[in-house]
Each structure stands twice: as structure tokens, then as C-alpha cells.
XYZ file of C-alpha atoms in Angstrom:
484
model
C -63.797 -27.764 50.404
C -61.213 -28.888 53.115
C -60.866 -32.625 54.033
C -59.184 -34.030 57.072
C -55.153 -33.954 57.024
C -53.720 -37.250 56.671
C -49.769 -38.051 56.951
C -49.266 -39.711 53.514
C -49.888 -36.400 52.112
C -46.617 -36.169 50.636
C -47.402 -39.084 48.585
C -50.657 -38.269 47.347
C -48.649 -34.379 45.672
C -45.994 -36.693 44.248
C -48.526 -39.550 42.728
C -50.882 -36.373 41.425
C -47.705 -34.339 40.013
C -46.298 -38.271 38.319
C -49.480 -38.567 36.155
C -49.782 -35.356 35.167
C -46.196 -34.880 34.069
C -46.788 -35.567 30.179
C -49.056 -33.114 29.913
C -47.455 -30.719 32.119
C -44.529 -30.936 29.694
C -46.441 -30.256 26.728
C -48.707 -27.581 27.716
C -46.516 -25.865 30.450
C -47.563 -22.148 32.597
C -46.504 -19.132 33.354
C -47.332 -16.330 34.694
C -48.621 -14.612 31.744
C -49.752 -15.472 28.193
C -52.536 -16.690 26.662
C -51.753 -20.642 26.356
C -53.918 -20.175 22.513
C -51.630 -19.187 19.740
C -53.061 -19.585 16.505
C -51.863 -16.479 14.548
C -49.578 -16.371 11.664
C -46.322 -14.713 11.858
C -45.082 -11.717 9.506
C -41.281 -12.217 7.816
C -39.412 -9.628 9.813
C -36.112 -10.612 11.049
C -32.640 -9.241 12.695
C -31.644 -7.032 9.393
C -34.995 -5.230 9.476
C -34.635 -4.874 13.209
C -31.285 -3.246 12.549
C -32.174 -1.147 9.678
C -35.203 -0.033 11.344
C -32.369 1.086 14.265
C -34.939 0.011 17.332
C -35.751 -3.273 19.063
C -39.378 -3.464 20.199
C -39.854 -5.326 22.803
C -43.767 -6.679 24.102
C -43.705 -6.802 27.677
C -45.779 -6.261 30.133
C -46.703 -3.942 33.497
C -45.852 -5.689 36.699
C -44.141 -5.784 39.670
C -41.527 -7.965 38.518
C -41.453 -7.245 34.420
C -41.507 -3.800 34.580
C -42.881 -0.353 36.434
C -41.412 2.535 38.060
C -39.948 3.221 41.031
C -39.562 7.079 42.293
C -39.631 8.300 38.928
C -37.171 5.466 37.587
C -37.909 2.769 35.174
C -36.899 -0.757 36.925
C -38.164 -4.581 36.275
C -36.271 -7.534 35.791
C -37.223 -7.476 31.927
C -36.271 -3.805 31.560
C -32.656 -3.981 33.393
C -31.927 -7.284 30.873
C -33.502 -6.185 27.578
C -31.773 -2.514 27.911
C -28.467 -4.534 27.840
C -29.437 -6.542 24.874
C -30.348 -3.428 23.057
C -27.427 -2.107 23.692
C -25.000 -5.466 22.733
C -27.338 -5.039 19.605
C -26.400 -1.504 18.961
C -30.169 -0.908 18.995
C -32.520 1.872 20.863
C -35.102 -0.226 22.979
C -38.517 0.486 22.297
C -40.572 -0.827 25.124
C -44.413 -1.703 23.985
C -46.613 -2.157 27.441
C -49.019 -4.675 26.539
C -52.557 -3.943 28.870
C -54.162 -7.244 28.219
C -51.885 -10.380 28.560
C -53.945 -12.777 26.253
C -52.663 -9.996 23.737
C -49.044 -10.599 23.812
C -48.588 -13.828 20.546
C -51.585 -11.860 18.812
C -49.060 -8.668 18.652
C -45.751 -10.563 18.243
C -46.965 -12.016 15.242
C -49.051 -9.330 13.308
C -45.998 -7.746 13.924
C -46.557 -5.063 16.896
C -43.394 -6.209 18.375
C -40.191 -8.143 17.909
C -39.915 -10.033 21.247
C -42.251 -10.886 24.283
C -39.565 -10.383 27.311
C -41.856 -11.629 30.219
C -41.807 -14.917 31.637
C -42.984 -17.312 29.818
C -43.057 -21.215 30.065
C -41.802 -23.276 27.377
C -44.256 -25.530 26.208
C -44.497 -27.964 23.224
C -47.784 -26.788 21.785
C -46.895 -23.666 21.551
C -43.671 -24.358 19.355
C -45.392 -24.919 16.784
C -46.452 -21.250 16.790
C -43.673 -19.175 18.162
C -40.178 -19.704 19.358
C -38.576 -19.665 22.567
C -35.083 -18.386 23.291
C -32.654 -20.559 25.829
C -34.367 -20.247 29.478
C -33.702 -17.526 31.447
C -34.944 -19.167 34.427
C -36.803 -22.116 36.103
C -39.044 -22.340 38.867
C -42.266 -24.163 39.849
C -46.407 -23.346 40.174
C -47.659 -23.209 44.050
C -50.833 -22.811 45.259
C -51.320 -19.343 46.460
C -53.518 -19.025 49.425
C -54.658 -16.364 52.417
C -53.976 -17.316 55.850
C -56.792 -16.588 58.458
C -56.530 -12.907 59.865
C -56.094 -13.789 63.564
C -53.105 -16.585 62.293
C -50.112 -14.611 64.470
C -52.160 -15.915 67.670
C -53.757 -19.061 66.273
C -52.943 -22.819 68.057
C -50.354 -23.980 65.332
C -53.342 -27.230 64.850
C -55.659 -25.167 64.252
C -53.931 -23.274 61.893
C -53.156 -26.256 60.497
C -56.796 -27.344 59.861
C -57.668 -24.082 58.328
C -55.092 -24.684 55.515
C -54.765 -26.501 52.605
C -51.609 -28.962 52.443
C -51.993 -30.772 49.663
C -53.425 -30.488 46.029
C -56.217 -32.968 46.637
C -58.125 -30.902 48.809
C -58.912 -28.239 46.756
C -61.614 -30.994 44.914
C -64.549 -29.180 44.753
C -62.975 -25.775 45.500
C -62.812 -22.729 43.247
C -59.437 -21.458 42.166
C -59.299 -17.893 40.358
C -57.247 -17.787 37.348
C -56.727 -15.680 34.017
C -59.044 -17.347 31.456
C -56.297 -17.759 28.698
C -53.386 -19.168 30.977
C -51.615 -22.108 31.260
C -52.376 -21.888 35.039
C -55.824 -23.137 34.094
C -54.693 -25.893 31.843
C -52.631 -27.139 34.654
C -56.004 -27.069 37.353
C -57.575 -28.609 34.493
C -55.262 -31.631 34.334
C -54.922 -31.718 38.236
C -59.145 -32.244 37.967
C -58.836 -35.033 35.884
C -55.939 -36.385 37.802
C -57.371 -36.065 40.984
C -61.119 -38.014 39.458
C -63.122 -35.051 40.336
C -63.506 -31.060 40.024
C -61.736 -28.287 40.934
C -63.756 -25.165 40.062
C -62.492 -22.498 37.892
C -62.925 -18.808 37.927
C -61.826 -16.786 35.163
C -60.091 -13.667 35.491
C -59.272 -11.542 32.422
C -55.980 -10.309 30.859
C -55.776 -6.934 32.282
C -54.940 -8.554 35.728
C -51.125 -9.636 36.408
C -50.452 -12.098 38.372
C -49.097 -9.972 41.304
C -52.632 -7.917 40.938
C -54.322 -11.242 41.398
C -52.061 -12.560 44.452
C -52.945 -9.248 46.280
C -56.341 -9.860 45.765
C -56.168 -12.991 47.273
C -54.087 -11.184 50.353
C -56.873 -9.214 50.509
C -59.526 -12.110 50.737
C -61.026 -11.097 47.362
C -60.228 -14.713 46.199
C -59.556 -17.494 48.210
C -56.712 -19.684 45.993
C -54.996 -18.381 42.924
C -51.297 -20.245 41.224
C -48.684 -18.344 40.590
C -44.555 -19.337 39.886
C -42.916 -19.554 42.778
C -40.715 -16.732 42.298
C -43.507 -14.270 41.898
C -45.504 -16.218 45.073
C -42.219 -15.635 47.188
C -41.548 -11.672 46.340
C -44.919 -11.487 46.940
C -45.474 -12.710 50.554
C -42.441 -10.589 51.676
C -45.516 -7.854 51.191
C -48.361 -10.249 52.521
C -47.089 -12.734 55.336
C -51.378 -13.682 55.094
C -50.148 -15.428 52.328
C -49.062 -18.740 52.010
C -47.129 -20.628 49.226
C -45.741 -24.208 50.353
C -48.114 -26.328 48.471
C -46.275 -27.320 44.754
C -48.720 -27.949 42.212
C -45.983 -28.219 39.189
C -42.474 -29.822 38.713
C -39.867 -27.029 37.748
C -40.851 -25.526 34.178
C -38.508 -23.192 31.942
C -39.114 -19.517 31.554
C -38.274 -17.621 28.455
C -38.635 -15.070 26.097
C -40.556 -15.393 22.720
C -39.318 -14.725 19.118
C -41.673 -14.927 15.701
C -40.674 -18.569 14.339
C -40.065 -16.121 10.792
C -37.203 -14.637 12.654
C -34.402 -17.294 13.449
C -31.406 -14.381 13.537
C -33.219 -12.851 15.977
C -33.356 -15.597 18.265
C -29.881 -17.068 17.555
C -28.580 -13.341 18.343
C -30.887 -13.411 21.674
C -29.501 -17.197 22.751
C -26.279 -16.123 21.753
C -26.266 -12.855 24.091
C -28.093 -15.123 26.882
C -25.395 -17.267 26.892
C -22.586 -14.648 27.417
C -24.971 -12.670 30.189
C -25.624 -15.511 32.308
C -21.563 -16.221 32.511
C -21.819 -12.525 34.415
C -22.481 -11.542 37.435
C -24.698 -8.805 36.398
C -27.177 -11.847 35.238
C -27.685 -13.253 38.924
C -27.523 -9.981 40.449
C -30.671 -8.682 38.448
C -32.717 -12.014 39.153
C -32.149 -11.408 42.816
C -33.025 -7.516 42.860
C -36.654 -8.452 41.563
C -37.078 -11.702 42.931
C -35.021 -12.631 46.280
C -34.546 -9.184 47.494
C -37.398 -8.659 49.932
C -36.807 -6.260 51.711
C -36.639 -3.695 48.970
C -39.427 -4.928 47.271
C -41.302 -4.001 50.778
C -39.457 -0.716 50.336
C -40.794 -0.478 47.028
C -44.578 -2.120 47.471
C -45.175 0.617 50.226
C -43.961 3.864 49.033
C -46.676 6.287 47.144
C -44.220 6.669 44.816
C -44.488 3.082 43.328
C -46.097 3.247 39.813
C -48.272 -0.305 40.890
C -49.469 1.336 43.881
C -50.568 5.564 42.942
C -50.526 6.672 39.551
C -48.286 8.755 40.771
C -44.066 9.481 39.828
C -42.469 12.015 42.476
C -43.754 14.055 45.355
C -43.730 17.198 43.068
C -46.534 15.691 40.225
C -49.335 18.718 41.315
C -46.498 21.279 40.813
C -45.067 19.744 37.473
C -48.399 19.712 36.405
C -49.115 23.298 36.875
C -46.280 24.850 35.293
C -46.153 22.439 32.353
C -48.858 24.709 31.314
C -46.761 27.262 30.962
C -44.974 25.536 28.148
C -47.334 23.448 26.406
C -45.596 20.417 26.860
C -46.888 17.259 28.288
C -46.149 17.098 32.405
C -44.344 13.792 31.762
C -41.814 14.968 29.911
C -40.901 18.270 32.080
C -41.199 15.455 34.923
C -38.450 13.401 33.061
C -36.572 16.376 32.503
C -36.295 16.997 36.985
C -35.573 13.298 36.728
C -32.636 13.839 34.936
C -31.635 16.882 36.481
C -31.651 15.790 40.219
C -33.373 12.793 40.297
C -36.224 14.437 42.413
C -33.786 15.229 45.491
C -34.617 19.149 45.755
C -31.016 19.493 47.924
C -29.026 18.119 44.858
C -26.234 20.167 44.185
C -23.690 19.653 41.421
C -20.168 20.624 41.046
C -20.366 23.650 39.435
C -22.974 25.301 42.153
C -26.265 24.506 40.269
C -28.470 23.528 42.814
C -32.485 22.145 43.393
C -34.551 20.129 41.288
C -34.403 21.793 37.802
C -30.511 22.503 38.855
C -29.992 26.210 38.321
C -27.026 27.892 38.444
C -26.588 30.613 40.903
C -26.557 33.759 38.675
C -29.797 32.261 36.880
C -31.551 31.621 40.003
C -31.184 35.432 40.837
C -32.375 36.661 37.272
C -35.256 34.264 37.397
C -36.564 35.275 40.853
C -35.631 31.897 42.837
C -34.520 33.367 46.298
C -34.243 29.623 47.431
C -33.506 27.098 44.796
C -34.134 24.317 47.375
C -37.454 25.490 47.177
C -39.516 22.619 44.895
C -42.038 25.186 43.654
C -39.219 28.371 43.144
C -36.648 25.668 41.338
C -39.800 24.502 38.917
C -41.310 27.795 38.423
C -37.400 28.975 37.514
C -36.532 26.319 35.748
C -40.213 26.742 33.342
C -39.688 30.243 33.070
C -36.263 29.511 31.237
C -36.884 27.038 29.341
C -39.772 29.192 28.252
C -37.245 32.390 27.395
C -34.697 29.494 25.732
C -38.395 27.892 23.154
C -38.468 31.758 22.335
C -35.295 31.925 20.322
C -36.079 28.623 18.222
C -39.335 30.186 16.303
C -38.124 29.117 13.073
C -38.230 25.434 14.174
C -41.668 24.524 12.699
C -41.543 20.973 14.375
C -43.004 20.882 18.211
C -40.839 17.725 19.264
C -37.525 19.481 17.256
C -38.362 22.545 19.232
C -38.223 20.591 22.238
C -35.438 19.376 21.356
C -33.495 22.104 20.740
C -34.856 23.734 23.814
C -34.103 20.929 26.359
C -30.218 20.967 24.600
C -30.143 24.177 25.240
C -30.815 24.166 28.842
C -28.107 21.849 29.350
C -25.190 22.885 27.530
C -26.641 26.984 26.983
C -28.181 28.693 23.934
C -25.400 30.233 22.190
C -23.526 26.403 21.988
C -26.647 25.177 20.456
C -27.310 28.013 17.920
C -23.196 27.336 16.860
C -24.304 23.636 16.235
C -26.963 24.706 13.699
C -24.241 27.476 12.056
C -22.460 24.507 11.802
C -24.758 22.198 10.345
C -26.201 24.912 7.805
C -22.254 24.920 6.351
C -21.775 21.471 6.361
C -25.197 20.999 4.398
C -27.492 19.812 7.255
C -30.934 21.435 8.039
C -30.062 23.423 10.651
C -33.776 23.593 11.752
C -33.789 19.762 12.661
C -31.998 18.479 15.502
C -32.913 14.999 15.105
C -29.690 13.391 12.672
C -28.482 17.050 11.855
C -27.795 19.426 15.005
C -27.022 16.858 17.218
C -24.198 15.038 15.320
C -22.958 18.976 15.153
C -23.115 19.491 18.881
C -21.085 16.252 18.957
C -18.398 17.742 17.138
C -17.727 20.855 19.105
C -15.497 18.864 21.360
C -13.158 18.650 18.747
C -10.766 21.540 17.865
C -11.336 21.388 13.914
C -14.353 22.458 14.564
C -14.999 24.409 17.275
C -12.022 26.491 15.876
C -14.018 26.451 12.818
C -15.101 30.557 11.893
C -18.800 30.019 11.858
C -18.589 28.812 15.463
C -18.665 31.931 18.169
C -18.842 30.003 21.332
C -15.934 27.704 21.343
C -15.733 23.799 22.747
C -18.605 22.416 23.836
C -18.623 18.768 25.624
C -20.812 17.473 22.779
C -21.698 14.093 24.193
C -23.899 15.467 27.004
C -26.745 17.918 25.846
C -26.310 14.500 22.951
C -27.347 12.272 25.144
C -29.301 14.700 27.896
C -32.298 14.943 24.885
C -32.193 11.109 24.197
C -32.544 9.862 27.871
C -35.295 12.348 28.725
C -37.240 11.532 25.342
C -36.562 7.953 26.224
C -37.887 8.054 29.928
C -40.705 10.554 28.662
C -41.759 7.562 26.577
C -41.783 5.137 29.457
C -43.974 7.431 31.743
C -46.031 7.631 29.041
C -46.983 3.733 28.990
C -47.590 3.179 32.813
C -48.850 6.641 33.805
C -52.640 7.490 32.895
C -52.716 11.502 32.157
């Protein structure tokens, strides 16, 4: 329900948003979480972290936190917690969560070690779990659809058609996740306010960008949302409209397990350093002040959010992955890493398309045209295929990958000195996990690739190294947003 516009109505927000202020201080939103925490925590701190070698983090799939972009994993979350795994010396292990209400359920039984998505400090729920230092603030707004002819509407009666102030959405219906702090905050506004404002409960599987589009798209009429998700939003959907405040500013942070205080010290700790940088600012305002790339982004097929879809070249990735068994994800984050889906790259040394083969290769594998998408990934399958043909003895599918995809990179015969190698130094030269890797690593030095075992000579080590990590490591983040 609408009522008539009146011009105190500046008042009227400020007088609603005064009496509710205690209680938006102790119960807080967001825009994600369940607002109910009543699980007990497991004793898992920084030294189990560390000796388990892998932070993993609880986030979740949005267009802010986290997704992909053209093949490449991007969010606000990922760019910050891949730089606190790293001043941790840690691999990040990123654990997509599909239902928000799930996220302090998994934290504490232990799932994960940190929730990094935005999340409002609240005093009720620290008694439960604990909050690092606030990476950000911001503020709740109503979110709400303009009409569809509003370009060529009389400003007054565009005017009358919206709603300016919090007290006349009494006896409307506002659609919200059932479990967030959103609804605590209508609920308070209802009792403020001396009468109802409806509710409609949404479950956990919806973000709150899914929800805002829905209301873009005149599925719901009024949703809340932070004001920094609300704003990246209606640089999509000018329908939308955000002015009306519902909240003062609230805190936004990540959550530790109260049973691990090192953890959080070393997260407040890094936090304070990282927000002395200008990397810190510069991340916040890719994801949420940089409009028109998330346009860019929010219209391309290629946006995770949008297709379940990675490059233009999925079908054909698909098709020859057959070929070789593996999973198309991972021979899709291989051409990631190769050319980053550009089927014109060409590198230094004359290896050229989007599985980069060299020129000699191209003409024993039949590629007549290496710019060719479907030539470059039917060449570059068919040698990886010949390369998986000398590792039989590797027993292990994901060390034969391994081996193969290391292969490809630096070539065969560099590879099978690294396991010569590690078979005289004691190491299973069948493994490459921890034993023919730290060997390929040391054929850039002349000790040892001097050494007699070793055929091929010097090898720069550090990049078939860290060639197998990156594509196991992207492999694993297609594999949480992308349904096979």
C-alpha cells in the first residue's frame, strides 16, 4: 500500500531509524547469513590450519563474493582472501556454500575455517562466532522497480508511483531470505512503525543480487539489500530504485570460530596492513563502484551468473575431453592457462592458438591453422594423449595428469629426468605430488642438471611447477560454480 507524499517525510525515516537503533545494533544485516547461530564450535585453530598447509575459506556464489568471468575466477572475496593465503603461506581452498542459512552451521562443525562474505556485525551473534575488524560499512535501502514506461513518465507522477519513505510500505509485502537479518530489521521497522509490513520468505539458495534481479524483473515488488550491492546492481537495472535508507551504516566482516583466536588475530592483523594499501581500495571499487564493467560483465554469455557457461569453445572442449578421459573443466583450465581463450595468442617462442603449439608440432599433429579453435584443441588432445601414453606405470589418475600436463609444458624427456632424479635421491619417482615436482624444481640449478642421471640438461623448474598447481587450482574453482 502507497499513502499520499507528505513533506516532513524526512522526519518521519529519521524518527523510525532513532527508535529502532538499539536493536538495529544488536541484531544487525547483511546480505547473507542466517541471523540463527546456535551451533557449537570444534577446537581448530591457526597451527592446524598451517599444518594442514590449506586455508578453507566458506564463501559464497555471487556477483560480488565470487564467480567467473570469461573463464577467470574474480569477486571481491576471492581477489582479498587469495592475498591472505598467500601472507599466510597457505594454498586457498575455496568451499562454495549453495544455501546461505548454511554458512555458521559449516564454520562450526568444522567444514571451513572462515566465512569471507559480507557479513554484519551484530551483538547476538558474538556470542556464537567471531568477527574480524570490518572490512567495510554501508547501509540497508529499500530496493524497488520503477514503472516500465518511467523514461517518459511526468516526474509527479512518477513520484506518486514510488515509495519515499519507510512508512509507506505498512501493509505492503517485502520479499526477503527467511533466515536474514534483513527480516529482523522489517520486523523491528513493523513494530516501530505500530502496524505490519508483510513478509515473504525466500530461501537460502537465492543471493541477494538473484533476488534484486527478480525484483528488476517485477517478480517481487520490494526486497533490502546493502547499499553497495543495491548500487552495482542498478548500473544493470536503471528500473531499479535505491534512495530510500531503511538502516544507519552497519559493519561488514568476515567470521572466525570463537575456538580459534590466532586465526582471527592473524586475519585483523593482515586487515590492518591491507587496508594501509592501495590494492585494498582498488579491489572494493572493481566489485562495487565500477559500473561500467560490471555492465560489461552482467551482459556477456560468458558470465558464470548469467550461462553456465566458461568460454566460447565449451561444445568443443567437451568433445575432445573424451578423448582423454578427463573431466572438460580441467582441459578447459588447461586453454585458460595456455592463452587465456584468445585463439590469436601467440607467444615468444612461435607457439601459437589456444592450446599454444609450437610450429613443428602443429605440422606433426595435423593443425594446418593453429588459429583454428577446433584444429588447436583437437592438436593439442591428440598430444597430450601421445604424452599420458609414456606415463603407464603411474597407477594414480590425478598423478598421471599430472605428469602429463608438466609434460606438455616444459616436454617429456625434462619430466622423465625429474623422476631419474627423484628415483636417486630416494623419492617415488611414480608420484609427482611432493616428489617429481620438487625434482623438476631443481633442474635449474647446475648441480643437478649436470648431475649423470639427467639426459636433458636445465630445465626452468619453476614453471611446469607451478603450470600443474594453477590449472589444478582453477580446475577446482570451475568445479564449484559450473554444473557438468
Amino acid at each position: 500500500m502507497k499513502i499520499n507524499k507528505f513533506s516532513s517525510k524526512s522526519f518521519t525515516l529519521l524518527f523510525i531509524i532513532l527508535i529502532g537503533f538499539s536493536s538495529c545494533l544488536d541484531k544487525g544485516s547483511e546480505n547473507s547469513s542466517s541471523s540463527k547461530v546456535t551451533y557449537e564450535s570444534i577446537d581448530w585453530d591457526l597451527k592446524d590450519i598451517k599444518k594442514l598447509g590449506k586455508i578453507r575459506a566458506l564463501t559464497v556464489y555471487s556477483a560480488t563474493t565470487y564467480f567467473l568471468y570469461k573463464g577467470r575466477p574474480m569477486g571481491y572475496e576471492y581477489e582479498l582472501l587469495k592475498r591472505f593465503a598467500e601472507h599466510l603461506g597457505l594454498e586457498l581452498e575455496l568451499i562454495v556454500v549453495q544455501n546461505i542459512d548454511e554458512l555458521f552451521e559449516k564454520l562450526n562443525n568444522g567444514e571451513g575455517d572462515i566465512i569471507a562474505h559480507g557479513l554484519t556485525i551484530t551483538k547476538e551473534r558474538k556470542k556464537e562466532v567471531a568477527f574480524t575488524d570490518y572490512l567495510y560499512l554501508t547501509k540497508q535501502v529499500l530496493v524497488q522497480k520503477k514503472p516500465d514506461n518511467w523514461r517518459t513518465m511526468h516526474w509527479h507522477k512518477l513520484e506518486n508511483a514510488m515509495v519515499h519513505d519507510a512508512i509507506e510500505l505498512l501493509n505492503d509485502t517485502v520479499h526477503i531470505r527467511a533466515n536474514s537479518a534483513y527480516k529482523e530489521r522489517i520486523q523491528n521497522l513493523s513494530e516501530e512503525l505500530g502496524g505490519p509490513i508483510h513478509i515473504k520468505e525466500l530461501p537460502g539458495e537465492l543471493s541477494t543480487d538473484q533476488i534484486i534481479q527478480n525484483v528488476a524483473q517485477g517478480e517481487y515488488e520490494y526486497t533490502i539489500s546493502d547499499y553497495n550491492i543495491a548500487s552495482i546492481m542498478e548500473a544493470n537495472f536503471p528500473v531499479l530504485d535505491i534512495s530510500v535508507p531503511v538502516s544507519f551504516s552497519q559493519r561488514i566482516a568476515w567470521v572466525t570460530r570463537l575456538s580459534s583466536p590466532d586465526l582471527l588475530k592473524a586475519t585483523n592483523k593482515w586487515l590492518k596492513t591491507m587496508k594501509r594499501k592501495v590494492d585494498y581500495n582498488v579491489i572494493y571499487n572493481k566489485y562495487f563502484k565500477n559500473k561500467k564493467a560490471f555492465r560489461s560483465r552482467a551482459k556477456s554469455q560468458f558470465y558464470s551468473l548469467n550461462k553456465n557457461q566458461i568460454s566460447p569453445y565449451d561444445k568443443i572442449l567437451k568433445n575432445y575431453s573424451k578423448t582423454l578421459n578427463w573431466d572438460w573443466l580441467l582441459l578447459t583450465s588447461q586453454v585458460y592457462q595456455e592463452s587465456r581463450f584468445d585463439p590469436k595468442d601467440k607467444s615468444w617462442a612461435n607457439a601459437e592458438g589456444l592450446m599454444q603449439i609450437m610450429p613443428a608440432t602443429a605440422k606433426d599433429l595435423g593443425v594446418t591453422d593453429p588459429t583454428d579453435p577446433e584444429q588447436s584443441i583437437r592438436g593439442g588432445t591428440k598430444y597430450l594423449k601421445q604424452i599420458w601414453s609414456n606415463f603407464e606405470k603411474v597407477t594414480d589418475s590425478i598423478q598421471r595428469i599430472k605428469f602429463t600436463l608438466a609434460s606438455y609444458n616444459c616436454g617429456l624427456y625434462h619430466v622423465i629426468d625429474a623422476q631419474r632424479l627423484a628415483l636417486k635421491k630416494g623419492l617415488d619417482p611414480e608420484k609427482w605430488d611432493d616428489n617429481v615436482e620438487l625434482m623438476i624444481l631443481e633442474l635449474s640449478k647446475p648441480k643437478m642438471y649436470n648431475d649423470p642421471v639427467v639426459k636433458y640438461g636445465y630445465v626452468r623448474g619453476i614453471e611446469p611447477y607451478n603450470y600443474v598447481i594453477q590449472i589444478f587450482e582453477r580446475y577446482e574453482l570451475y568445479k564449484q560454480v559450473i554444473n557438468t
